[in-house]
mmCIF file of C-alpha atoms in Angstrom:
data_model
loop_
_atom_site.group_PDB
_atom_site.id
_atom_site.type_symbol
_atom_site.label_atom_id
_atom_site.label_comp_id
_atom_site.label_asym_id
_atom_site.label_seq_id
_atom_site.Cartn_x
_atom_site.Cartn_y
_atom_site.Cartn_z
ATOM 1 C CA UNK A 1 190.743 65.069 59.266
ATOM 2 C CA UNK A 2 192.331 65.775 62.422
ATOM 3 C CA UNK A 3 196.543 66.224 62.282
ATOM 4 C CA UNK A 4 198.892 67.456 64.776
ATOM 5 C CA UNK A 5 201.637 69.548 64.474
ATOM 6 C CA UNK A 6 204.349 69.775 66.953
ATOM 7 C CA UNK A 7 207.683 71.664 66.604
ATOM 8 C CA UNK A 8 210.697 71.873 66.439
ATOM 9 C CA UNK A 9 211.821 68.497 65.374
ATOM 10 C CA UNK A 10 215.019 68.800 67.102
ATOM 11 C CA UNK A 11 216.526 71.190 69.130
ATOM 12 C CA UNK A 12 220.111 71.587 70.974
ATOM 13 C CA UNK A 13 219.840 73.984 74.250
ATOM 14 C CA UNK A 14 222.378 74.945 76.404
ATOM 15 C CA UNK A 15 222.132 73.928 79.869
ATOM 16 C CA UNK A 16 220.283 76.986 82.187
ATOM 17 C CA UNK A 17 218.625 78.347 78.878
ATOM 18 C CA UNK A 18 214.915 78.611 78.356
ATOM 19 C CA UNK A 19 212.653 76.168 76.463
ATOM 20 C CA UNK A 20 209.494 76.222 74.595
ATOM 21 C CA UNK A 21 208.070 73.631 72.719
ATOM 22 C CA UNK A 22 204.639 73.936 70.796
ATOM 23 C CA UNK A 23 201.531 71.521 69.629
ATOM 24 C CA UNK A 24 198.616 72.434 68.051
ATOM 25 C CA UNK A 25 195.793 70.495 66.891
ATOM 26 C CA UNK A 26 193.388 70.952 63.762
ATOM 27 C CA UNK A 27 190.168 69.467 62.451
ATOM 28 C CA UNK A 28 188.857 68.743 66.122
ATOM 29 C CA UNK A 29 187.551 70.833 69.429
ATOM 30 C CA UNK A 30 188.126 70.146 72.904
ATOM 31 C CA UNK A 31 190.622 67.491 72.597
ATOM 32 C CA UNK A 32 192.492 66.104 75.731
ATOM 33 C CA UNK A 33 196.162 67.129 75.417
ATOM 34 C CA UNK A 34 199.339 65.472 76.793
ATOM 35 C CA UNK A 35 202.902 65.528 76.790
ATOM 36 C CA UNK A 36 204.890 63.018 77.032
ATOM 37 C CA UNK A 37 209.155 61.830 77.527
ATOM 38 C CA UNK A 38 210.535 59.001 76.031
ATOM 39 C CA UNK A 39 214.029 58.238 77.285
ATOM 40 C CA UNK A 40 216.141 55.927 74.543
ATOM 41 C CA UNK A 41 214.671 52.757 74.051
ATOM 42 C CA UNK A 42 212.363 52.851 76.893
ATOM 43 C CA UNK A 43 208.807 53.488 77.348
ATOM 44 C CA UNK A 44 206.829 56.570 77.182
ATOM 45 C CA UNK A 45 206.524 58.858 80.573
ATOM 46 C CA UNK A 46 203.140 61.274 81.054
ATOM 47 C CA UNK A 47 204.513 65.156 81.994
ATOM 48 C CA UNK A 48 201.041 66.721 81.610
ATOM 49 C CA UNK A 49 197.512 66.270 80.340
ATOM 50 C CA UNK A 50 195.112 68.701 79.961
ATOM 51 C CA UNK A 51 191.174 68.456 79.313
ATOM 52 C CA UNK A 52 190.743 71.944 78.649
ATOM 53 C CA UNK A 53 191.673 75.702 78.297
ATOM 54 C CA UNK A 54 193.665 76.421 81.395
ATOM 55 C CA UNK A 55 193.125 73.386 83.344
ATOM 56 C CA UNK A 56 196.468 71.595 83.291
ATOM 57 C CA UNK A 57 197.535 68.401 85.271
ATOM 58 C CA UNK A 58 200.690 67.345 86.033
ATOM 59 C CA UNK A 59 202.073 63.521 86.473
ATOM 60 C CA UNK A 60 205.878 64.090 87.365
ATOM 61 C CA UNK A 61 207.379 67.125 89.374
ATOM 62 C CA UNK A 62 209.868 68.242 87.707
ATOM 63 C CA UNK A 63 212.060 71.192 85.879
ATOM 64 C CA UNK A 64 209.115 71.640 82.893
ATOM 65 C CA UNK A 65 205.456 73.476 83.199
ATOM 66 C CA UNK A 66 202.998 72.895 80.326
ATOM 67 C CA UNK A 67 200.360 75.799 79.438
ATOM 68 C CA UNK A 68 197.255 75.571 77.089
ATOM 69 C CA UNK A 69 196.384 79.264 76.118
ATOM 70 C CA UNK A 70 193.573 77.768 73.444
ATOM 71 C CA UNK A 71 191.857 74.962 72.693
ATOM 72 C CA UNK A 72 194.016 73.062 70.207
ATOM 73 C CA UNK A 73 197.421 74.621 71.546
ATOM 74 C CA UNK A 74 199.585 73.043 74.143
ATOM 75 C CA UNK A 75 202.977 74.160 75.019
ATOM 76 C CA UNK A 76 205.964 72.539 77.182
ATOM 77 C CA UNK A 77 208.384 75.417 78.839
ATOM 78 C CA UNK A 78 211.189 75.552 81.152
ATOM 79 C CA UNK A 79 212.605 78.527 82.576
ATOM 80 C CA UNK A 80 216.076 76.909 82.794
ATOM 81 C CA UNK A 81 216.903 73.807 81.403
ATOM 82 C CA UNK A 82 218.731 70.836 82.954
ATOM 83 C CA UNK A 83 220.911 68.094 81.553
ATOM 84 C CA UNK A 84 218.679 65.650 82.710
ATOM 85 C CA UNK A 85 215.802 67.598 80.477
ATOM 86 C CA UNK A 86 217.300 65.893 77.430
ATOM 87 C CA UNK A 87 215.126 63.382 75.600
ATOM 88 C CA UNK A 88 212.151 62.890 73.099
ATOM 89 C CA UNK A 89 209.187 64.486 73.845
ATOM 90 C CA UNK A 90 205.842 63.650 72.511
ATOM 91 C CA UNK A 91 202.614 65.627 72.250
ATOM 92 C CA UNK A 92 199.375 63.696 71.502
ATOM 93 C CA UNK A 93 195.822 64.282 71.611
ATOM 94 C CA UNK A 94 192.414 62.009 72.298
ATOM 95 C CA UNK A 95 188.678 63.160 72.016
ATOM 96 C CA UNK A 96 187.070 64.738 74.892
ATOM 97 C CA UNK A 97 184.972 63.321 76.887
ATOM 98 C CA UNK A 98 185.514 59.857 75.814
ATOM 99 C CA UNK A 99 188.714 57.667 76.180
ATOM 100 C CA UNK A 100 189.999 56.502 72.598
ATOM 101 C CA UNK A 101 192.978 56.358 71.271
ATOM 102 C CA UNK A 102 196.003 58.840 71.649
ATOM 103 C CA UNK A 103 197.147 60.626 68.300
ATOM 104 C CA UNK A 104 200.629 61.321 68.165
ATOM 105 C CA UNK A 105 202.707 64.729 66.928
ATOM 106 C CA UNK A 106 206.150 63.908 65.177
ATOM 107 C CA UNK A 107 208.238 64.018 68.732
ATOM 108 C CA UNK A 108 211.379 66.541 69.463
ATOM 109 C CA UNK A 109 214.344 65.467 70.199
ATOM 110 C CA UNK A 110 215.699 67.796 72.901
ATOM 111 C CA UNK A 111 219.550 67.664 74.069
ATOM 112 C CA UNK A 112 220.750 69.802 76.595
ATOM 113 C CA UNK A 113 224.579 70.325 76.358
ATOM 114 C CA UNK B 1 197.868 53.030 90.011
ATOM 115 C CA UNK B 2 197.545 51.744 86.514
ATOM 116 C CA UNK B 3 200.685 49.425 85.430
ATOM 117 C CA UNK B 4 201.440 48.176 81.967
ATOM 118 C CA UNK B 5 204.476 45.070 81.859
ATOM 119 C CA UNK B 6 205.912 44.131 78.713
ATOM 120 C CA UNK B 7 208.188 41.240 79.644
ATOM 121 C CA UNK B 8 210.179 41.011 76.369
ATOM 122 C CA UNK B 9 212.583 43.860 76.041
ATOM 123 C CA UNK B 10 213.118 42.192 72.364
ATOM 124 C CA UNK B 11 211.549 39.359 69.829
ATOM 125 C CA UNK B 12 212.693 38.368 66.342
ATOM 126 C CA UNK B 13 210.685 36.396 64.015
ATOM 127 C CA UNK B 14 210.970 34.976 60.533
ATOM 128 C CA UNK B 15 209.839 36.662 57.808
ATOM 129 C CA UNK B 16 206.355 35.500 56.965
ATOM 130 C CA UNK B 17 206.344 33.550 60.289
ATOM 131 C CA UNK B 18 203.933 34.791 63.008
ATOM 132 C CA UNK B 19 205.031 36.369 66.263
ATOM 133 C CA UNK B 20 203.432 37.097 69.763
ATOM 134 C CA UNK B 21 204.149 40.069 71.865
ATOM 135 C CA UNK B 22 202.983 39.827 75.563
ATOM 136 C CA UNK B 23 201.759 42.392 77.624
ATOM 137 C CA UNK B 24 199.834 42.032 81.342
ATOM 138 C CA UNK B 25 198.229 45.159 82.916
ATOM 139 C CA UNK B 26 196.465 45.920 86.412
ATOM 140 C CA UNK B 27 193.952 48.526 86.996
ATOM 141 C CA UNK B 28 191.119 48.887 89.508
ATOM 142 C CA UNK B 29 188.538 50.343 86.708
ATOM 143 C CA UNK B 30 186.131 47.919 85.415
ATOM 144 C CA UNK B 31 185.860 50.064 82.028
ATOM 145 C CA UNK B 32 189.189 50.637 80.153
ATOM 146 C CA UNK B 33 190.983 50.645 76.611
ATOM 147 C CA UNK B 34 193.776 48.856 75.673
ATOM 148 C CA UNK B 35 195.739 49.488 72.621
ATOM 149 C CA UNK B 36 198.726 48.703 71.056
ATOM 150 C CA UNK B 37 201.218 51.129 69.563
ATOM 151 C CA UNK B 38 203.846 50.862 66.914
ATOM 152 C CA UNK B 39 207.240 52.938 67.007
ATOM 153 C CA UNK B 40 209.009 52.560 63.804
ATOM 154 C CA UNK B 41 212.619 54.011 63.478
ATOM 155 C CA UNK B 42 211.057 57.580 62.649
ATOM 156 C CA UNK B 43 210.011 57.468 66.073
ATOM 157 C CA UNK B 44 206.176 58.151 65.292
ATOM 158 C CA UNK B 45 203.770 56.549 67.346
ATOM 159 C CA UNK B 46 201.144 54.585 65.284
ATOM 160 C CA UNK B 47 198.277 53.174 66.907
ATOM 161 C CA UNK B 48 197.707 49.338 65.576
ATOM 162 C CA UNK B 49 194.932 48.428 67.329
ATOM 163 C CA UNK B 50 192.729 48.727 70.163
ATOM 164 C CA UNK B 51 190.418 46.708 72.601
ATOM 165 C CA UNK B 52 187.346 48.101 74.762
ATOM 166 C CA UNK B 53 187.488 45.806 77.752
ATOM 167 C CA UNK B 54 183.659 45.411 77.914
ATOM 168 C CA UNK B 55 184.107 43.561 74.472
ATOM 169 C CA UNK B 56 184.573 39.860 74.460
ATOM 170 C CA UNK B 57 185.378 39.877 71.133
ATOM 171 C CA UNK B 58 189.139 40.097 70.306
ATOM 172 C CA UNK B 59 189.928 42.897 67.796
ATOM 173 C CA UNK B 60 191.499 42.339 64.548
ATOM 174 C CA UNK B 61 192.902 44.309 61.971
ATOM 175 C CA UNK B 62 194.450 42.564 58.759
ATOM 176 C CA UNK B 63 197.251 40.750 60.032
ATOM 177 C CA UNK B 64 197.425 41.970 63.544
ATOM 178 C CA UNK B 65 194.831 40.584 66.146
ATOM 179 C CA UNK B 66 194.647 40.458 69.927
ATOM 180 C CA UNK B 67 193.876 37.341 72.598
ATOM 181 C CA UNK B 68 192.449 39.686 75.421
ATOM 182 C CA UNK B 69 192.141 37.644 78.417
ATOM 183 C CA UNK B 70 190.239 40.375 81.185
ATOM 184 C CA UNK B 71 190.136 37.867 83.899
ATOM 185 C CA UNK B 72 194.228 37.274 83.550
ATOM 186 C CA UNK B 73 194.730 41.035 82.686
ATOM 187 C CA UNK B 74 196.337 39.881 79.843
ATOM 188 C CA UNK B 75 196.777 41.565 76.235
ATOM 189 C CA UNK B 76 199.195 39.868 73.728
ATOM 190 C CA UNK B 77 199.283 40.773 70.025
ATOM 191 C CA UNK B 78 199.809 38.370 67.295
ATOM 192 C CA UNK B 79 201.552 39.726 64.078
ATOM 193 C CA UNK B 80 200.379 37.000 61.363
ATOM 194 C CA UNK B 81 202.563 36.783 57.980
ATOM 195 C CA UNK B 82 205.228 38.890 59.527
ATOM 196 C CA UNK B 83 206.955 41.698 56.938
ATOM 197 C CA UNK B 84 210.018 43.739 56.829
ATOM 198 C CA UNK B 85 208.145 46.786 57.616
ATOM 199 C CA UNK B 86 206.543 45.345 60.729
ATOM 200 C CA UNK B 87 209.918 45.788 62.408
ATOM 201 C CA UNK B 88 209.752 48.430 65.364
ATOM 202 C CA UNK B 89 209.317 49.130 69.174
ATOM 203 C CA UNK B 90 205.547 47.715 70.102
ATOM 204 C CA UNK B 91 204.331 49.489 73.044
ATOM 205 C CA UNK B 92 201.157 48.281 75.300
ATOM 206 C CA UNK B 93 199.037 50.774 76.882
ATOM 207 C CA UNK B 94 195.854 50.968 79.112
ATOM 208 C CA UNK B 95 193.500 53.976 78.751
ATOM 209 C CA UNK B 96 191.198 54.762 81.708
ATOM 210 C CA UNK B 97 187.587 55.767 81.084
ATOM 211 C CA UNK B 98 187.062 57.547 84.297
ATOM 212 C CA UNK B 99 190.247 59.943 83.642
ATOM 213 C CA UNK B 100 191.851 60.990 80.491
ATOM 214 C CA UNK B 101 195.331 59.071 80.347
ATOM 215 C CA UNK B 102 197.230 56.376 78.961
ATOM 216 C CA UNK B 103 199.873 54.048 80.625
ATOM 217 C CA UNK B 104 202.569 52.829 78.290
ATOM 218 C CA UNK B 105 204.497 49.464 79.221
ATOM 219 C CA UNK B 106 208.451 49.568 78.410
ATOM 220 C CA UNK B 107 208.043 48.112 74.921
ATOM 221 C CA UNK B 108 209.324 45.573 72.926
ATOM 222 C CA UNK B 109 211.469 45.588 69.976
ATOM 223 C CA UNK B 110 210.762 43.472 67.190
ATOM 224 C CA UNK B 111 213.097 42.657 64.763
ATOM 225 C CA UNK B 112 212.015 40.619 61.141
ATOM 226 C CA UNK B 113 214.670 38.504 59.613
ATOM 227 C CA UNK B 114 214.304 38.037 55.852
#
């Protein structure tokens, strides 16, 4: 069966510090991978998605970047965090070459102080 | 661009009763997928039900069913025999077949009263 791991679960970082959130998927190959951000009580905003290694599409210009160094690994990064980067970040995967449902990780609550 | 609209920020239902959550969408695609996700207080996103746009038959999963009106671009979720564990934020989502993205609505917070 397929599983998705996302860590850390919570993170408190000072303004100006770097960020690295990691997500890995097991039990499938060539998945589509996604990073979403969710503000409190709101819907999900797609930040990045990837259909293959090294292929990253950005949906929203911002202070963040994403990378996919391996087929089942997706990393969200920032060189210098802003207060506005605080939020709940969700990684997700879906089966490549078909548009089926997305399966989500448990999320990371990021607080920038 | 795709859009998904959930016009009910909050809904409440009595335990064992039935509730319907509304969702409308807009897309230029002729083939797409629609989903309802549930997000309990743990914030884990859980798939409730999915509907392929090319299928006329409404999807059903136990107590959950949808009313898919393709011409009206409407996709409502009906929860029958509501249980306390159904209390959560519910999100409607639209997936395009020509790409790889899901577009989410703003969500409906469902409260189940005992």
